[in-house]
């Protein structure tokens, strides 16, 4: 059975930092730099803080211990947690997604007189409306709506276990669905209308799966289509003292170490909670006294090349690349979608398919001229 090794609990901040970097080294090669950079940046930014005097630092250390157990469980075979780690690394959720979303909403620098004139007309419209510029004026709403139409339309493939809720129809064109009248039939106040519009755009931005750089998208494509091969590094053997013996403690000594006070004062389910099948990968503890023997943890998988390709394909279907067209009008958006081709029968089995009807390809409809 695959489970995290019985490593000692880190007692100091430096030990915790080393344990996190060690667990990060067992992650797939393509996502390891993201987590290494995040671990080192966070620890170096707060290394001068004292947990005893700063409550926020104590909370960060508690979160770091949680992340260490999370990484160990994922590396031991917890597929749902490994899938979430992949979503974090490729910006489908978490801090990297917010960074990619910021790049999506940031307006491009005008490259022609026509685009510069659009920016000038936009600024004049704000002055004409008699309001102050707000954060929505700094968003490239046309670019956002173009990407949202691609995500909700037929360009994006169907996504299983979507990390974000689906975008509704009225969120595709927020300006169209903002009411023009109030409940009394009078004209809607301009400030109220602007507030409703900003609220709808904020809801849309929270559901967008922003595009990734083309290098990452092509790397995922090559891994899914078997053009790139990589292996997850094997876990190194836990170091032990040379003079330590495996049977130093006798059965009598092991019985004396049994903490019977907890079983006498607390419910059994609470004492044995860390040894349950659900928490076994997180704690690394195993209940060896069960009559049916050692049990398999829940959601524990053995990572194989085929399982990695299927998992990465789910992530690739959530990613897209967005580039401006060559003529400068509109955008080209491409989503990750693997093309499945039927297998070709070997020559030894062709006799079983002789005389089989061949399905004709559907004729393309001619457009109106």
CSV table of C-alpha atoms in Angstrom, one decimal:
chain,number,residue,atom,x,y,z
A,1,UNK,CA,0.0,0.0,0.0
A,2,UNK,CA,1.3,3.5,-0.9
A,3,UNK,CA,1.2,6.0,2.0
A,4,UNK,CA,3.4,8.8,3.2
A,5,UNK,CA,6.5,7.6,5.0
A,6,UNK,CA,6.6,7.9,8.8
A,7,UNK,CA,8.6,11.1,8.8
A,8,UNK,CA,9.1,13.1,12.0
A,9,UNK,CA,6.8,16.1,12.6
A,10,UNK,CA,8.8,19.3,11.9
A,11,UNK,CA,9.3,21.2,15.1
A,12,UNK,CA,11.0,24.4,13.9
A,13,UNK,CA,10.2,26.7,11.0
A,14,UNK,CA,13.4,25.8,9.2
A,15,UNK,CA,12.6,22.1,9.4
A,16,UNK,CA,9.1,22.9,8.1
A,17,UNK,CA,10.6,24.9,5.2
A,18,UNK,CA,12.9,21.9,4.3
A,19,UNK,CA,10.1,19.4,4.5
A,20,UNK,CA,8.0,21.5,2.1
A,21,UNK,CA,10.8,21.8,-0.4
A,22,UNK,CA,11.5,18.0,-0.1
A,23,UNK,CA,7.8,17.2,-0.8
A,24,UNK,CA,7.8,19.6,-3.7
A,25,UNK,CA,10.7,17.8,-5.3
A,26,UNK,CA,8.5,14.7,-5.7
A,27,UNK,CA,5.9,16.6,-7.8
A,28,UNK,CA,5.8,16.3,-11.6
A,29,UNK,CA,8.6,18.2,-13.3
A,30,UNK,CA,6.4,20.6,-15.2
A,31,UNK,CA,4.7,22.0,-12.0
A,32,UNK,CA,7.6,21.8,-9.6
A,33,UNK,CA,9.1,25.3,-10.3
A,34,UNK,CA,5.8,27.0,-9.5
A,35,UNK,CA,5.6,25.4,-6.0
A,36,UNK,CA,9.3,25.9,-5.3
A,37,UNK,CA,9.1,29.6,-6.1
A,38,UNK,CA,5.9,30.0,-4.0
A,39,UNK,CA,7.3,28.2,-1.0
A,40,UNK,CA,10.6,30.1,-1.0
A,41,UNK,CA,8.9,33.5,-1.6
A,42,UNK,CA,6.4,33.1,1.2
A,43,UNK,CA,9.0,31.9,3.8
A,44,UNK,CA,11.5,34.6,2.9
A,45,UNK,CA,8.9,37.3,3.1
A,46,UNK,CA,8.0,36.4,6.7
A,47,UNK,CA,11.2,34.9,8.1
A,48,UNK,CA,11.7,37.9,10.4
A,49,UNK,CA,8.3,37.5,12.0
A,50,UNK,CA,8.0,36.0,15.5
A,51,UNK,CA,5.1,33.6,15.9
A,52,UNK,CA,4.8,34.4,19.6
A,53,UNK,CA,4.3,38.1,19.0
A,54,UNK,CA,2.5,38.0,15.6
A,55,UNK,CA,-0.8,36.0,15.4
A,56,UNK,CA,-0.7,36.1,11.6
A,57,UNK,CA,2.6,34.3,11.6
A,58,UNK,CA,1.2,31.6,13.8
A,59,UNK,CA,-1.7,31.2,11.4
A,60,UNK,CA,0.8,31.0,8.4
A,61,UNK,CA,2.7,28.2,10.1
A,62,UNK,CA,-0.5,26.3,10.8
A,63,UNK,CA,-1.4,26.6,7.2
A,64,UNK,CA,2.1,25.5,6.1
A,65,UNK,CA,1.7,22.3,8.2
A,66,UNK,CA,-1.6,21.7,6.5
A,67,UNK,CA,0.0,22.2,3.1
A,68,UNK,CA,2.8,19.7,4.0
A,69,UNK,CA,0.3,17.0,4.8
A,70,UNK,CA,-1.6,17.9,1.6
A,71,UNK,CA,1.5,17.5,-0.5
A,72,UNK,CA,2.5,14.2,1.1
A,73,UNK,CA,-1.0,12.8,0.6
A,74,UNK,CA,-0.9,13.9,-3.1
A,75,UNK,CA,2.5,12.3,-3.7
A,76,UNK,CA,1.4,9.1,-2.0
A,77,UNK,CA,-1.5,8.6,-4.4
A,78,UNK,CA,-4.4,10.9,-3.4
A,79,UNK,CA,-5.6,11.7,-6.9
A,80,UNK,CA,-8.2,14.4,-6.0
A,81,UNK,CA,-5.6,16.3,-4.1
A,82,UNK,CA,-3.1,15.9,-6.9
A,83,UNK,CA,-5.7,17.1,-9.4
A,84,UNK,CA,-6.2,20.3,-7.3
A,85,UNK,CA,-2.4,20.8,-7.2
A,86,UNK,CA,-2.4,20.6,-11.0
A,87,UNK,CA,-5.2,23.2,-11.2
A,88,UNK,CA,-3.2,25.5,-9.0
A,89,UNK,CA,-0.1,25.1,-11.1
A,90,UNK,CA,-1.8,25.8,-14.4
A,91,UNK,CA,-3.9,28.8,-13.1
A,92,UNK,CA,-7.3,27.2,-13.1
A,93,UNK,CA,-7.8,28.3,-9.5
A,94,UNK,CA,-5.8,30.1,-6.8
A,95,UNK,CA,-3.3,32.9,-7.0
A,96,UNK,CA,-2.0,32.1,-10.5
A,97,UNK,CA,-5.5,32.3,-11.9
A,98,UNK,CA,-5.9,35.8,-10.5
A,99,UNK,CA,-2.6,36.8,-12.1
A,100,UNK,CA,-3.7,35.4,-15.5
A,101,UNK,CA,-7.1,37.1,-15.1
A,102,UNK,CA,-5.3,40.4,-14.5
A,103,UNK,CA,-3.4,40.0,-17.7
A,104,UNK,CA,-6.6,39.2,-19.5
A,105,UNK,CA,-8.5,42.3,-18.2
A,106,UNK,CA,-5.6,44.7,-18.8
A,107,UNK,CA,-6.1,46.8,-21.9
A,108,UNK,CA,-3.5,46.5,-24.7
A,109,UNK,CA,-1.3,49.4,-25.6
A,110,UNK,CA,-2.7,51.2,-28.7
A,111,UNK,CA,-0.7,50.2,-31.7
A,112,UNK,CA,-2.5,52.3,-34.3
A,113,UNK,CA,-4.3,55.7,-34.6
A,114,UNK,CA,-7.6,53.9,-34.8
A,115,UNK,CA,-7.1,52.2,-31.4
A,116,UNK,CA,-5.8,55.4,-29.9
A,117,UNK,CA,-9.0,57.2,-31.0
A,118,UNK,CA,-11.1,54.5,-29.3
A,119,UNK,CA,-9.4,55.2,-26.0
A,120,UNK,CA,-9.9,58.9,-26.4
A,121,UNK,CA,-13.6,58.4,-27.2
A,122,UNK,CA,-14.0,56.2,-24.2
A,123,UNK,CA,-12.5,58.9,-21.9
A,124,UNK,CA,-14.7,61.5,-23.4
A,125,UNK,CA,-17.8,59.3,-22.8
A,126,UNK,CA,-16.9,59.1,-19.1
A,127,UNK,CA,-16.7,62.9,-18.9
A,128,UNK,CA,-20.0,63.2,-20.8
A,129,UNK,CA,-21.8,60.9,-18.4
A,130,UNK,CA,-20.7,63.1,-15.5
A,131,UNK,CA,-19.2,60.4,-13.3
A,132,UNK,CA,-15.8,59.6,-11.9
A,133,UNK,CA,-13.7,56.8,-13.5
A,134,UNK,CA,-13.9,53.5,-11.6
A,135,UNK,CA,-12.1,50.1,-11.8
A,136,UNK,CA,-14.4,48.9,-14.6
A,137,UNK,CA,-13.1,51.6,-16.9
A,138,UNK,CA,-9.6,50.0,-16.6
A,139,UNK,CA,-10.9,46.6,-17.8
A,140,UNK,CA,-10.8,45.5,-21.4
A,141,UNK,CA,-14.5,44.5,-21.5
A,142,UNK,CA,-14.5,43.7,-25.2
A,143,UNK,CA,-11.7,41.3,-24.8
A,144,UNK,CA,-13.3,39.7,-21.7
A,145,UNK,CA,-16.7,39.2,-23.5
A,146,UNK,CA,-14.9,37.7,-26.6
A,147,UNK,CA,-13.2,35.1,-24.3
A,148,UNK,CA,-16.4,34.4,-22.4
A,149,UNK,CA,-18.3,33.7,-25.6
A,150,UNK,CA,-15.6,31.2,-26.6
A,151,UNK,CA,-15.7,29.6,-23.1
A,152,UNK,CA,-19.5,29.2,-23.1
A,153,UNK,CA,-19.9,28.5,-26.8
A,154,UNK,CA,-19.0,25.5,-28.9
A,155,UNK,CA,-15.3,26.3,-29.0
A,156,UNK,CA,-14.6,25.0,-25.5
A,157,UNK,CA,-15.0,21.2,-25.0
A,158,UNK,CA,-17.2,19.9,-22.2
A,159,UNK,CA,-15.5,20.0,-18.9
A,160,UNK,CA,-15.8,17.4,-16.1
A,161,UNK,CA,-15.5,18.6,-12.5
A,162,UNK,CA,-15.4,22.2,-13.5
A,163,UNK,CA,-13.5,24.3,-10.9
A,164,UNK,CA,-15.7,27.3,-11.5
A,165,UNK,CA,-19.5,27.6,-12.0
A,166,UNK,CA,-20.8,28.0,-15.5
A,167,UNK,CA,-21.5,31.4,-16.9
A,168,UNK,CA,-25.2,32.2,-17.4
A,169,UNK,CA,-26.7,33.6,-20.5
A,170,UNK,CA,-27.5,37.1,-19.1
A,171,UNK,CA,-23.8,37.4,-18.1
A,172,UNK,CA,-22.6,37.1,-21.7
A,173,UNK,CA,-23.8,40.7,-22.4
A,174,UNK,CA,-24.1,42.5,-19.0
A,175,UNK,CA,-25.1,45.9,-20.6
A,176,UNK,CA,-28.1,44.3,-22.3
A,177,UNK,CA,-29.6,42.9,-19.1
A,178,UNK,CA,-29.2,45.9,-16.8
A,179,UNK,CA,-32.7,47.3,-16.3
A,180,UNK,CA,-33.5,50.7,-17.7
A,181,UNK,CA,-36.4,51.4,-15.4
A,182,UNK,CA,-36.9,51.1,-11.6
A,183,UNK,CA,-39.8,49.4,-9.9
A,184,UNK,CA,-41.9,52.6,-10.2
A,185,UNK,CA,-41.4,52.7,-14.0
A,186,UNK,CA,-39.2,55.7,-13.9
A,187,UNK,CA,-35.6,56.0,-15.3
A,188,UNK,CA,-33.0,54.0,-13.4
A,189,UNK,CA,-30.5,56.2,-11.5
A,190,UNK,CA,-27.2,56.3,-13.3
A,191,UNK,CA,-25.2,55.4,-10.2
A,192,UNK,CA,-27.5,52.4,-9.5
A,193,UNK,CA,-27.2,51.3,-13.1
A,194,UNK,CA,-23.4,51.5,-12.9
A,195,UNK,CA,-23.3,49.5,-9.7
A,196,UNK,CA,-25.4,46.7,-11.2
A,197,UNK,CA,-23.2,46.6,-14.2
A,198,UNK,CA,-20.0,46.3,-12.1
A,199,UNK,CA,-21.6,43.6,-10.0
A,200,UNK,CA,-22.4,41.5,-13.1
A,201,UNK,CA,-18.9,42.0,-14.6
A,202,UNK,CA,-17.4,40.9,-11.3
A,203,UNK,CA,-19.5,37.7,-11.3
A,204,UNK,CA,-18.4,37.0,-14.8
A,205,UNK,CA,-14.7,37.5,-13.9
A,206,UNK,CA,-15.0,35.0,-11.0
A,207,UNK,CA,-16.2,32.3,-13.4
A,208,UNK,CA,-13.7,32.8,-16.2
A,209,UNK,CA,-10.9,30.3,-16.9
A,210,UNK,CA,-8.3,32.7,-18.2
A,211,UNK,CA,-5.9,31.9,-21.1
A,212,UNK,CA,-2.4,30.6,-20.4
A,213,UNK,CA,0.8,31.3,-22.2
A,214,UNK,CA,1.3,29.3,-25.4
A,215,UNK,CA,4.4,27.6,-24.0
A,216,UNK,CA,2.4,26.0,-21.1
A,217,UNK,CA,-0.5,25.1,-23.4
A,218,UNK,CA,1.8,23.4,-26.0
A,219,UNK,CA,3.6,21.5,-23.2
A,220,UNK,CA,0.3,20.1,-21.9
A,221,UNK,CA,-0.7,19.2,-25.5
A,222,UNK,CA,2.5,17.3,-26.1
A,223,UNK,CA,2.2,15.4,-22.8
A,224,UNK,CA,-1.4,14.4,-23.5
A,225,UNK,CA,-0.5,13.3,-27.1
A,226,UNK,CA,2.5,11.3,-25.9
A,227,UNK,CA,5.0,13.6,-27.7
A,228,UNK,CA,6.7,14.4,-24.4
A,229,UNK,CA,7.7,11.7,-21.9
A,230,UNK,CA,8.5,12.4,-18.2
A,231,UNK,CA,8.6,10.5,-15.0
A,232,UNK,CA,7.8,11.4,-11.4
A,233,UNK,CA,10.9,11.0,-9.2
A,234,UNK,CA,10.8,8.1,-6.8
A,235,UNK,CA,10.8,8.8,-3.1
A,236,UNK,CA,14.2,8.5,-1.5
A,237,UNK,CA,14.7,6.2,1.5
A,238,UNK,CA,14.2,7.8,4.9
A,239,UNK,CA,17.5,8.3,6.7
A,240,UNK,CA,18.1,6.4,9.9
A,241,UNK,CA,20.8,6.3,12.5
A,242,UNK,CA,23.5,3.7,11.9
A,243,UNK,CA,23.2,2.3,15.5
A,244,UNK,CA,19.4,2.2,15.5
A,245,UNK,CA,17.8,-1.2,15.5
A,246,UNK,CA,14.4,-2.1,14.3
A,247,UNK,CA,13.5,-4.1,17.3
A,248,UNK,CA,14.9,-2.0,20.1
A,249,UNK,CA,11.6,-1.9,21.9
A,250,UNK,CA,10.1,-5.1,23.1
A,251,UNK,CA,6.4,-5.9,23.0
A,252,UNK,CA,6.2,-5.0,26.7
A,253,UNK,CA,7.8,-1.6,26.1
A,254,UNK,CA,5.4,-0.9,23.2
A,255,UNK,CA,2.4,-1.7,25.4
A,256,UNK,CA,3.7,0.8,28.0
A,257,UNK,CA,3.8,3.5,25.3
A,258,UNK,CA,0.1,2.9,24.5
A,259,UNK,CA,-1.8,6.1,25.4
A,260,UNK,CA,-4.7,4.4,27.2
A,261,UNK,CA,-5.8,7.7,28.8
A,262,UNK,CA,-7.1,9.0,25.5
A,263,UNK,CA,-9.2,5.9,25.0
A,264,UNK,CA,-10.6,6.3,28.5
A,265,UNK,CA,-11.5,9.9,28.3
A,266,UNK,CA,-12.4,10.4,24.6
A,267,UNK,CA,-14.6,8.7,22.0
A,268,UNK,CA,-12.8,5.9,20.1
A,269,UNK,CA,-13.8,7.4,16.7
A,270,UNK,CA,-12.0,10.6,17.7
A,271,UNK,CA,-8.8,8.8,18.9
A,272,UNK,CA,-8.6,6.6,15.8
A,273,UNK,CA,-9.6,9.4,13.5
A,274,UNK,CA,-6.1,9.7,12.0
A,275,UNK,CA,-6.0,6.0,11.2
A,276,UNK,CA,-9.3,6.0,9.3
A,277,UNK,CA,-9.2,5.2,5.6
A,278,UNK,CA,-10.2,8.7,4.7
A,279,UNK,CA,-7.3,10.4,6.7
A,280,UNK,CA,-4.7,7.7,6.3
A,281,UNK,CA,-2.9,9.4,3.5
A,282,UNK,CA,-2.9,12.7,5.4
A,283,UNK,CA,-1.5,11.3,8.7
A,284,UNK,CA,0.5,8.4,7.5
A,285,UNK,CA,-0.9,6.3,10.4
A,286,UNK,CA,-2.2,2.8,9.9
A,287,UNK,CA,-4.3,0.7,12.2
A,288,UNK,CA,-2.5,-2.6,12.4
A,289,UNK,CA,-4.7,-4.2,15.0
A,290,UNK,CA,-7.7,-4.7,12.7
A,291,UNK,CA,-8.8,-8.4,12.3
A,292,UNK,CA,-9.1,-8.0,8.5
A,293,UNK,CA,-5.5,-6.7,8.2
A,294,UNK,CA,-4.2,-3.5,6.8
A,295,UNK,CA,-6.7,-1.6,4.7
A,296,UNK,CA,-6.4,0.5,1.6
A,297,UNK,CA,-6.9,4.3,1.9
A,298,UNK,CA,-9.8,5.9,0.1
A,299,UNK,CA,-9.0,7.6,-3.2
A,300,UNK,CA,-5.5,6.1,-3.3
A,301,UNK,CA,-4.2,5.4,-6.8
A,302,UNK,CA,-1.0,4.2,-8.3
A,303,UNK,CA,0.4,6.8,-10.6
A,304,UNK,CA,1.0,5.3,-14.1
A,305,UNK,CA,1.8,7.1,-17.4
A,306,UNK,CA,-1.7,6.4,-18.6
A,307,UNK,CA,-3.3,7.9,-15.4
A,308,UNK,CA,-1.1,11.0,-15.8
A,309,UNK,CA,-2.1,11.5,-19.4
A,310,UNK,CA,-5.8,11.2,-18.5
A,311,UNK,CA,-5.5,13.6,-15.6
A,312,UNK,CA,-3.5,16.1,-17.6
A,313,UNK,CA,-6.0,15.9,-20.4
A,314,UNK,CA,-8.8,17.0,-18.0
A,315,UNK,CA,-6.6,20.1,-17.1
A,316,UNK,CA,-5.8,20.7,-20.8
A,317,UNK,CA,-9.5,20.9,-21.7
A,318,UNK,CA,-9.8,23.8,-19.2
A,319,UNK,CA,-7.0,25.8,-20.7
A,320,UNK,CA,-6.9,28.0,-23.8
A,321,UNK,CA,-4.6,30.4,-25.6
A,322,UNK,CA,-5.8,33.8,-26.8
A,323,UNK,CA,-4.0,35.8,-29.5
A,324,UNK,CA,-5.0,38.7,-31.6
A,325,UNK,CA,-5.6,38.0,-35.3
A,326,UNK,CA,-3.1,39.0,-37.8
A,327,UNK,CA,-5.3,41.8,-39.2
A,328,UNK,CA,-5.7,43.2,-35.7
A,329,UNK,CA,-9.5,42.7,-35.6
A,330,UNK,CA,-10.8,40.1,-33.2
A,331,UNK,CA,-9.1,37.3,-31.4
A,332,UNK,CA,-8.1,33.7,-32.1
A,333,UNK,CA,-8.9,31.4,-29.2
A,334,UNK,CA,-8.0,27.8,-29.1
A,335,UNK,CA,-9.0,25.3,-26.4
A,336,UNK,CA,-7.3,22.1,-25.5
A,337,UNK,CA,-9.1,19.2,-27.0
A,338,UNK,CA,-7.7,15.8,-27.9
A,339,UNK,CA,-8.8,14.3,-31.2
A,340,UNK,CA,-9.8,10.6,-30.8
A,341,UNK,CA,-9.3,8.4,-33.9
A,342,UNK,CA,-10.7,4.9,-34.1
A,343,UNK,CA,-8.0,2.2,-33.9
A,344,UNK,CA,-6.9,0.5,-37.2
A,345,UNK,CA,-7.6,-3.2,-37.4
A,346,UNK,CA,-4.4,-5.3,-37.8
A,347,UNK,CA,-3.9,-7.3,-41.0
A,348,UNK,CA,-4.6,-10.6,-39.2
A,349,UNK,CA,-8.1,-9.4,-38.3
A,350,UNK,CA,-9.1,-7.8,-41.6
A,351,UNK,CA,-11.0,-10.8,-42.7
A,352,UNK,CA,-13.6,-10.2,-40.0
A,353,UNK,CA,-14.4,-6.8,-41.4
A,354,UNK,CA,-14.9,-7.9,-45.1
A,355,UNK,CA,-18.2,-6.7,-46.5
A,356,UNK,CA,-19.0,-4.5,-43.5
A,357,UNK,CA,-20.9,-1.4,-44.4
A,358,UNK,CA,-18.9,1.8,-44.5
A,359,UNK,CA,-20.5,4.9,-43.0
A,360,UNK,CA,-20.6,7.8,-45.5
A,361,UNK,CA,-19.4,11.2,-44.3
A,362,UNK,CA,-22.2,13.8,-44.0
A,363,UNK,CA,-22.4,16.3,-46.8
A,364,UNK,CA,-21.5,19.9,-45.9
A,365,UNK,CA,-24.4,22.3,-46.2
A,366,UNK,CA,-23.8,25.1,-48.7
A,367,UNK,CA,-24.1,28.6,-47.3
A,368,UNK,CA,-26.3,31.2,-48.8
A,369,UNK,CA,-24.8,33.2,-51.5
